[in-house]
Coordinates of C-alpha atoms and ligand atoms in Angstrom, one line a residue:
M1 CA -59.7 4.7 13.3
K2 CA -59.9 1.9 16.0
V3 CA -61.4 3.5 19.2
G4 CA -61.1 2.1 22.7
I5 CA -63.5 2.5 25.2
V6 CA -63.1 2.1 28.8
G7 CA -66.0 2.0 31.1
L8 CA -68.9 0.7 29.2
G9 CA -71.7 2.2 31.2
L10 CA -74.3 4.8 29.7
I11 CA -71.6 7.1 28.3
G12 CA -69.2 4.6 27.3
G13 CA -71.8 2.3 25.8
S14 CA -73.8 4.8 24.0
L15 CA -70.7 6.2 22.5
G16 CA -69.7 2.7 21.4
L17 CA -73.3 2.1 19.8
D18 CA -72.7 5.4 17.7
L19 CA -69.2 4.9 16.7
R20 CA -70.1 1.3 15.6
S21 CA -73.0 2.4 13.8
Q22 CA -70.9 4.9 11.8
G23 CA -68.7 1.8 10.9
L24 CA -65.4 2.5 13.3
Y25 CA -64.0 -0.4 15.0
T26 CA -64.7 -0.4 18.8
I27 CA -62.8 -2.2 21.4
G28 CA -64.1 -1.9 25.0
V29 CA -62.6 -2.5 28.5
S30 CA -64.9 -2.7 31.5
R31 CA -64.5 -3.8 35.1
R32 CA -66.6 -6.9 35.3
P33 CA -66.9 -9.6 32.7
Q34 CA -70.7 -9.4 32.4
T35 CA -70.7 -5.8 31.3
C36 CA -68.2 -6.6 28.5
E37 CA -70.5 -9.6 27.4
L38 CA -73.7 -7.2 27.7
A39 CA -71.7 -4.5 25.5
Q40 CA -70.8 -6.9 22.7
Q41 CA -74.0 -8.4 22.7
R42 CA -75.8 -5.0 22.6
G43 CA -73.2 -4.0 19.5
A44 CA -71.7 -1.1 21.5
V45 CA -68.1 -2.9 20.8
N46 CA -66.5 -5.2 18.1
V47 CA -64.8 -6.8 21.2
A48 CA -64.5 -6.2 24.9
S49 CA -62.4 -7.3 27.9
V50 CA -61.6 -7.0 31.4
D51 CA -58.0 -6.6 30.4
P52 CA -56.5 -3.5 29.5
A53 CA -54.1 -5.3 27.2
I54 CA -56.6 -5.3 24.6
L55 CA -56.1 -1.6 23.9
A56 CA -52.5 -2.3 22.4
T57 CA -53.5 -1.4 18.8
V58 CA -56.1 1.5 19.4
D59 CA -55.6 5.1 18.2
I60 CA -58.0 6.9 20.4
I61 CA -59.2 5.9 23.6
F62 CA -62.1 7.3 26.0
I63 CA -62.1 7.0 29.4
C64 CA -65.5 6.6 30.4
T65 CA -65.4 5.4 34.3
P66 CA -67.2 7.4 37.0
L67 CA -65.0 10.6 38.2
A68 CA -63.0 9.1 40.6
A69 CA -61.8 6.7 38.9
I70 CA -60.8 8.5 35.6
A71 CA -57.2 9.2 36.8
P72 CA -56.6 5.8 38.1
T73 CA -57.8 4.3 34.9
V74 CA -55.6 6.4 32.5
R75 CA -52.8 5.0 34.8
T76 CA -53.7 1.4 34.6
V77 CA -54.1 1.8 30.6
I78 CA -50.8 3.8 29.9
P79 CA -48.3 0.6 30.0
H80 CA -50.6 -1.1 27.6
I81 CA -50.8 1.5 24.7
K82 CA -48.7 2.8 21.5
A83 CA -47.2 6.1 22.2
D84 CA -49.2 7.9 19.8
T85 CA -52.6 7.1 21.4
I86 CA -54.9 9.9 21.9
L87 CA -56.2 9.5 25.4
T88 CA -59.5 11.4 26.2
D89 CA -62.1 11.5 28.7
V90 CA -66.1 12.0 29.5
G91 CA -65.9 13.2 33.2
S92 CA -68.4 16.0 34.2
V93 CA -65.6 18.0 35.8
K94 CA -62.5 18.9 34.0
Q95 CA -60.0 20.9 35.9
S96 CA -58.7 18.4 38.4
I97 CA -58.7 15.7 35.8
V98 CA -56.7 17.9 33.0
E99 CA -54.3 18.4 35.9
T100 CA -54.0 15.0 36.6
C101 CA -54.0 13.4 33.5
S102 CA -52.3 15.6 31.1
P103 CA -48.7 15.1 32.9
M104 CA -49.3 11.8 32.7
W105 CA -49.7 11.3 29.0
P106 CA -49.1 13.9 26.4
N107 CA -51.6 13.1 24.0
F108 CA -54.1 13.8 26.6
I109 CA -57.4 15.9 25.9
G110 CA -60.3 16.6 28.5
G111 CA -63.7 16.2 27.2
H112 CA -67.4 16.4 28.2
P113 CA -70.3 15.2 26.3
M114 CA -73.2 17.3 27.8
A115 CA -75.7 14.3 27.5
G116 CA -77.2 11.8 29.6
T117 CA -80.3 10.0 30.9
A118 CA -81.5 9.3 34.7
E119 CA -80.3 5.7 34.0
Q120 CA -76.8 4.1 34.7
G121 CA -75.0 1.1 33.2
M122 CA -74.7 -0.4 29.9
A123 CA -78.1 -1.5 29.6
A124 CA -79.3 2.1 29.3
A125 CA -76.8 3.1 26.6
Q126 CA -78.7 4.3 23.8
L127 CA -78.0 5.2 20.0
N128 CA -78.0 9.0 19.3
L129 CA -77.6 10.0 23.0
F130 CA -75.3 13.1 21.9
A131 CA -77.0 14.2 18.7
G132 CA -77.4 17.8 18.9
A133 CA -75.9 17.9 22.7
P134 CA -73.0 19.9 23.6
Y135 CA -69.6 18.3 23.8
V136 CA -66.9 20.4 25.4
L137 CA -63.2 20.1 24.6
T138 CA -60.7 21.7 27.2
P139 CA -57.4 21.3 25.6
T140 CA -54.3 23.2 27.3
D141 CA -51.6 25.2 25.7
Q142 CA -49.4 21.7 25.7
T143 CA -52.4 19.8 24.0
P144 CA -51.3 18.5 20.4
Q145 CA -52.9 19.8 17.4
R146 CA -53.9 16.1 16.7
A147 CA -55.5 15.2 19.5
I148 CA -57.8 18.1 19.3
A149 CA -58.5 17.0 15.6
A150 CA -59.0 13.4 16.4
V151 CA -61.4 14.1 19.3
T152 CA -63.6 16.7 17.1
E153 CA -63.9 14.3 14.1
I154 CA -65.8 11.8 16.8
T155 CA -67.8 14.6 17.9
Q156 CA -69.0 15.3 14.4
L157 CA -69.7 11.4 14.0
L158 CA -71.8 11.8 17.0
N159 CA -73.7 15.2 15.5
A160 CA -72.7 16.6 18.8
K161 CA -72.3 20.6 19.0
L162 CA -68.7 21.2 19.5
Y163 CA -67.4 23.7 22.1
T164 CA -64.1 24.5 23.3
S165 CA -63.1 26.1 26.6
T166 CA -60.2 26.2 29.4
P167 CA -60.8 23.5 32.1
D168 CA -61.4 26.5 34.6
L169 CA -64.0 28.0 32.7
H170 CA -66.0 24.8 31.7
D171 CA -65.9 23.8 35.4
R172 CA -67.1 27.3 36.5
A173 CA -70.0 27.4 33.7
V174 CA -71.2 23.8 34.4
A175 CA -71.0 24.7 38.2
L176 CA -73.9 27.4 37.3
I177 CA -75.9 25.5 35.0
S178 CA -75.5 21.9 36.2
H179 CA -74.1 21.5 39.7
L180 CA -75.9 24.4 41.4
P181 CA -79.2 23.0 40.1
I182 CA -78.6 19.7 41.8
F183 CA -77.9 20.9 45.2
I184 CA -81.0 23.4 45.0
S185 CA -83.0 20.5 43.9
A186 CA -81.5 18.4 46.7
G187 CA -82.4 21.4 49.1
L188 CA -85.9 21.9 47.7
I189 CA -86.9 18.0 48.2
D190 CA -85.1 18.0 51.7
T191 CA -87.2 21.2 52.7
C192 CA -90.3 19.2 51.7
I193 CA -89.5 16.1 53.7
N194 CA -89.0 18.4 57.0
P195 CA -90.6 15.7 59.7
D196 CA -92.3 18.7 61.5
E197 CA -94.7 19.3 58.5
A198 CA -96.0 15.9 58.7
E199 CA -99.8 16.7 57.7
A200 CA -98.5 19.3 55.0
I201 CA -96.0 16.9 53.7
A202 CA -98.9 14.2 53.3
L203 CA -101.3 16.5 51.4
A204 CA -98.2 18.1 49.3
Q205 CA -97.5 14.6 48.0
K206 CA -100.8 14.3 46.5
L207 CA -100.7 17.8 45.0
A208 CA -97.4 17.8 43.7
S209 CA -97.5 18.0 39.9
S210 CA -95.4 19.1 36.9
G211 CA -93.6 22.5 38.9
F212 CA -92.2 20.1 41.3
R213 CA -91.8 17.5 38.8
D214 CA -89.7 19.9 36.9
T215 CA -87.6 21.6 39.8
S216 CA -86.8 18.2 41.6
R217 CA -85.9 16.3 38.8
V218 CA -82.3 17.0 39.2
G219 CA -82.2 16.8 42.9
G220 CA -83.7 13.3 42.9
G221 CA -81.2 11.7 40.6
N222 CA -78.3 9.6 41.3
P223 CA -76.6 10.2 44.8
E224 CA -73.4 8.9 43.4
L225 CA -73.1 11.5 40.5
G226 CA -73.8 14.2 43.1
V227 CA -71.2 13.2 45.3
A228 CA -68.4 13.1 42.6
I229 CA -69.4 16.4 41.5
A230 CA -69.4 17.8 44.8
Q231 CA -65.9 16.2 45.7
H232 CA -64.3 17.2 41.9
N233 CA -65.8 20.6 41.6
Q234 CA -65.8 21.6 45.3
E235 CA -64.3 25.2 44.5
Q236 CA -66.4 26.5 41.9
L237 CA -69.6 24.7 43.5
L238 CA -69.2 26.4 46.6
A239 CA -68.5 29.8 45.0
V240 CA -72.0 29.7 43.1
L241 CA -73.6 28.3 46.0
S242 CA -72.7 31.1 48.4
Q243 CA -73.8 33.7 45.4
Y244 CA -77.1 31.5 45.4
R245 CA -77.4 32.1 49.2
D246 CA -76.9 35.8 48.7
R247 CA -79.7 35.9 45.9
L248 CA -82.0 33.9 48.5
D249 CA -81.1 36.3 51.1
D250 CA -81.9 39.4 48.7
I251 CA -85.4 37.6 47.9
I252 CA -86.3 36.9 51.7
Y253 CA -85.6 40.5 52.4
L254 CA -87.9 41.9 49.5
I255 CA -90.7 39.5 50.4
K256 CA -90.4 40.2 54.2
N257 CA -90.5 44.0 53.3
Q258 CA -93.3 43.8 51.0
R259 CA -91.3 45.3 48.2
W260 CA -93.3 44.0 45.4
Q261 CA -92.4 46.3 42.9
E262 CA -88.8 45.0 43.0
I263 CA -90.0 41.5 43.3
D264 CA -92.1 42.1 39.8
E265 CA -88.7 43.7 38.4
L266 CA -86.8 40.5 39.8
L267 CA -89.2 38.2 38.0
Q268 CA -89.4 40.0 34.8
E269 CA -85.7 39.9 34.6
T270 CA -85.3 36.4 35.1
Q271 CA -88.4 35.8 32.9
A272 CA -86.6 37.3 29.9
A273 CA -83.2 36.0 30.7
R274 CA -84.5 32.0 31.0
P275 CA -84.7 31.4 27.3
Q276 CA -81.1 32.5 26.8
F277 CA -80.2 29.2 28.8
L278 CA -82.7 27.0 27.0
N279 CA -80.9 25.9 23.1
E280 CA -84.3 24.4 22.1
Ligands
LIG1 P1 -72.2 4.5 34.6 O1 -73.4 4.5 33.6 O2 -72.3 4.2 35.9 O3 -70.5 3.8 33.7 C1 -69.8 3.9 34.2 C2 -69.0 2.3 33.9 O4 -67.7 2.5 34.5 C3 -69.8 1.2 34.8 O5 -70.7 0.5 33.6 C4 -68.5 0.2 35.1 O6 -68.6 -0.9 34.5 C5 -67.6 1.1 35.0 N1 -66.6 1.5 36.1 C6 -67.3 1.8 37.5 N2 -66.1 1.9 38.0 C7 -65.1 1.4 37.6 C8 -63.6 1.5 37.9 N3 -63.2 2.0 39.2 N4 -62.9 1.3 37.2 C9 -63.1 0.7 35.8 N5 -64.4 1.0 35.2 C10 -65.4 1.4 36.2 O7 -71.9 5.9 34.2 P2 -72.0 7.3 33.5 O8 -73.3 7.7 33.5 O9 -71.7 6.5 32.0 O10 -70.8 8.2 33.5 C11 -69.1 8.1 33.2 C12 -68.7 9.3 33.1 O11 -69.5 10.1 32.2 C13 -68.4 10.2 34.4 O12 -67.0 10.4 34.4 C14 -69.6 11.1 34.3 O13 -69.1 12.2 34.7 C15 -69.6 11.4 32.8 N6 -70.6 12.1 32.3 C16 -72.1 11.5 32.9 C17 -73.0 12.1 32.3 C18 -74.4 11.3 32.7 O14 -75.4 12.2 32.8 N7 -74.8 10.4 33.2 C19 -72.9 12.9 31.3 C20 -72.0 13.4 30.9 C21 -70.6 13.0 31.3 P3 -68.8 -2.2 34.9 O15 -69.8 -2.5 35.1 O16 -68.0 -3.0 34.2 O17 -68.2 -2.1 36.7

């Protein structure tokens, strides 16, 4: 199987490193020539070019560009590829991408490898990034079986844990456990930099430790990714944010009214529930 990778950044580069280490031939396309060179130097691709015509003979292509560039990239690539080439993407949001890309290319299947680091770009790519991590495929009723089979085979080479979902359910689930935390965490940091609290902030900065490090990590990450997520998963994100606001109101009510027993019950419940979300 000859694999094309478009967008040689953290995810595209890491994918290339893994697939080449498994003996697959990989062809890369990226926007900047220096990224193509670096990808070849690091061994993520056999060859790379800024010209999508290089993809003419590949069997499957992973579109690994930023969210907003995925559909335009599919449009750019289509004139250069074989009619039976399978196209898949790695975007963190699925509904809008699948809705736009499936009509453009019948052999399209949405996917989302749920692995990453705080870093970006080809320089940050790493071997085994996807090992043990979930990889969600979001086929529709029209997705050809061979497209599902081909991407499934690749997820096995990556040692990822395969899940299948509708695009809509995927977006709801990631809104809960991935996108909501980004904005809660950003809200936390924003609360802590309130200029009216200068003296307390100065001391807090010296006292902050592992609890703050854990709860602020995703809110202090890549702004570009956060904005793209808010734009592309707006509906689901707003739904879970308003649920969260209701929970906050409940908690404020309980504390204001000294309902210590109910607060204890809430915290018992959340303590018991947390491990169900940590697949360690
Ligand atoms: P990244 O490290 O910034 O890499 C994206 C690469 O795409 C860049 O290196 C850039 O290459 C290229 N690119 C940028 N704009 C482009 C455009 N308009 N047209 C063509 N190529 C373009 O980003 P990433 O973290 O790998 O994310 C890529 C995709 O993976 C996103 O859709 C994201 O939702 C998804 N994803 C990310 C994570 C994560 O944690 N990072 C996890 C799962 C899925 P040049 O250097 O050539 O410009």
